[in-house]
Amino acid sequence: MTIHIPNDMPELVAIRHHLHQHPELGLSEYGTSEYLAGMLSTLGYEVTRGLAKTGLVATLRNGTSNRSLGIRADIDALPILEETGAAHASKTDGLMHACGHDGHMTMLLGAARLLAERRNFDGTIHLIFQPAEENFGGARLMIEDGLFERFPCDAIFALHNDPGLPFGEVHLREGPIMAAVDECRIVVNGRGGHGAEPQETADPIIAGASIIMALQTVVSRNLHPLDPAVVTVGAFHGGQASNVIPERAEMLLTIRSFDPKVRDLLEARIRAVAEGQVASYGMSVSIEYERGYEPTVNHAAETEFARQVARRVVGPAKVHDVPRPMMGSEDFAYMLAERPGSYFFLGTRRTQKDPPLHHPRYDFNDDVLPIGAALWVELAESWLPASNRA
């Protein structure tokens, strides 16, 4: 049976548009946090601020049960110049909510109001508004600030909008769903000179190009074909003029994986390839390798629970398993490493030509707001069932 939970659509749209107009980067979401805290306090939540600087937790208790639940929404924006042309476009040049975190916050605020009004649960709900998902790992920072010691959660859940999925569909899977992410900066140190006399130089562009080509073998010739991994060179910089050989060339890599042993192997091979290629040209290299977010791994029981909730809210035909893990990354991984839970996707597609996430013309689809709010209400009331639950 599909559950219908009424919601105040105009109110939610107004909230989302306000948040969209006032984007803030990770660990600088002071205005956003103030706005959220004010709304949640008015609804009767006990609001605790200052976790990871700008994060907050809104707590609501009802009944006598000792059970507890955490639901997380991310709150930070991206350093992108908006090109939507919308009336509610960002008022801060160079910043925008290009990943839909404004929608995530709004859906959870809509659920917060309904949960407070209905009081149809028995236990404790912690609504976690997390900063810095895009860059500084706000989930990890909140945990280091004592998130789960101060706000115990028997389970933790989060969702992400996806403009690539059909509207209103829920996609989820147990086990790994998103990858670990690492970054690498490789700098080749050569000897510059005149482009007309290359024999007098040590050309770092040539050595850098050799590194890039050799890196293509790291996955294809070192890993089992069924071990998913990605090594991408996203930037290559060297020189500024056609007749000048530069002193240095720099490349930036993103590396994605799931298995810790694969992750270690990728780093070892990238270092070996870069050092070996540069040595063959008689140059030196510096390598900065930074481990980023861990893989996001969903727990089986909690994922099945979320699956059944989604079937009741949007209907069984709109709930699908993700066939394979995605190579994107998500710092909710840190929360799932500490507590059982699940992370899933909610489709928001308008047309086949919708801009993707992180695009300057991306804008969250307001029509999905009541669906997301309903998902959270049904999930919370099912996880913490009241004896008189409707």
Coordinates of N, CA and C in Angstrom, one line a residue, residues 17 21 31 48 59 73 86 113 118-119 123 140 171 173 192 209 234 237 271-272 294 306 319 324 326 331 340 355:
H17 N 13.9 27.8 -1.5 CA 14.3 28.9 -2.3 C 15.2 29.9 -1.4
Q21 N 19.1 30.7 -2.1 CA 19.6 32.1 -2.3 C 20.8 32.5 -1.4
G31 N 25.1 31.4 8.6 CA 23.8 31.8 8.4 C 22.8 30.7 8.2
T48 N 21.1 21.6 19.4 CA 22.4 21.7 19.9 C 23.3 22.2 18.7
T59 N 16.8 17.5 18.4 CA 16.4 16.3 19.1 C 14.9 16.4 19.5
A73 N 21.1 15.4 7.1 CA 21.1 16.2 5.8 C 22.3 17.0 5.8
A86 N 17.3 31.5 -12.4 CA 16.0 31.4 -11.6 C 15.8 32.6 -10.8
R113 N 8.7 19.1 10.9 CA 7.4 19.7 11.3 C 6.3 18.6 11.5
R118 N 2.6 15.3 14.7 CA 1.9 14.0 14.8 C 2.3 13.3 16.1
R119 N 3.5 13.4 16.5 CA 4.0 12.7 17.8 C 3.6 11.3 17.7
G123 N 10.2 7.1 21.3 CA 11.7 7.1 21.3 C 12.3 8.5 21.1
R140 N 33.0 13.3 9.6 CA 34.1 12.8 10.5 C 34.3 13.9 11.6
H171 N 16.4 4.4 -5.1 CA 17.4 3.4 -5.5 C 18.4 3.2 -4.4
R173 N 21.0 -0.1 -2.2 CA 21.6 -1.4 -2.2 C 22.3 -1.6 -0.9
G192 N 64.2 24.0 -17.6 CA 63.6 24.8 -18.7 C 64.6 25.4 -19.6
A209 N 53.8 13.6 -19.7 CA 53.0 12.8 -20.7 C 53.2 11.3 -20.5
G234 N 42.9 14.5 -13.9 CA 42.0 15.5 -14.1 C 42.6 16.9 -14.5
H237 N 49.2 20.6 -16.0 CA 49.7 22.0 -16.3 C 51.2 22.0 -16.5
R271 N 52.8 5.8 -7.3 CA 54.1 6.3 -6.9 C 55.2 5.7 -7.7
A272 N 55.1 4.4 -7.9 CA 56.2 3.7 -8.6 C 56.2 4.1 -10.1
E294 N 36.3 7.4 3.1 CA 36.2 6.0 3.1 C 35.1 5.5 2.2
A306 N 14.8 0.3 5.0 CA 14.6 1.5 4.1 C 13.9 1.1 2.9
V319 N 10.8 1.5 -6.5 CA 11.9 1.1 -5.6 C 12.8 0.1 -6.3
R324 N 25.2 -1.8 -9.2 CA 26.6 -1.9 -8.9 C 27.0 -0.6 -8.1
M326 N 28.6 2.9 -7.0 CA 29.0 4.1 -7.8 C 30.3 4.6 -7.4
D331 N 30.9 11.5 2.5 CA 31.4 11.4 3.8 C 30.5 10.8 4.8
P340 N 25.0 1.4 12.5 CA 24.3 0.7 11.3 C 23.4 1.7 10.7
P355 N 20.4 19.2 -16.2 CA 21.8 19.3 -15.8 C 22.1 18.4 -14.7

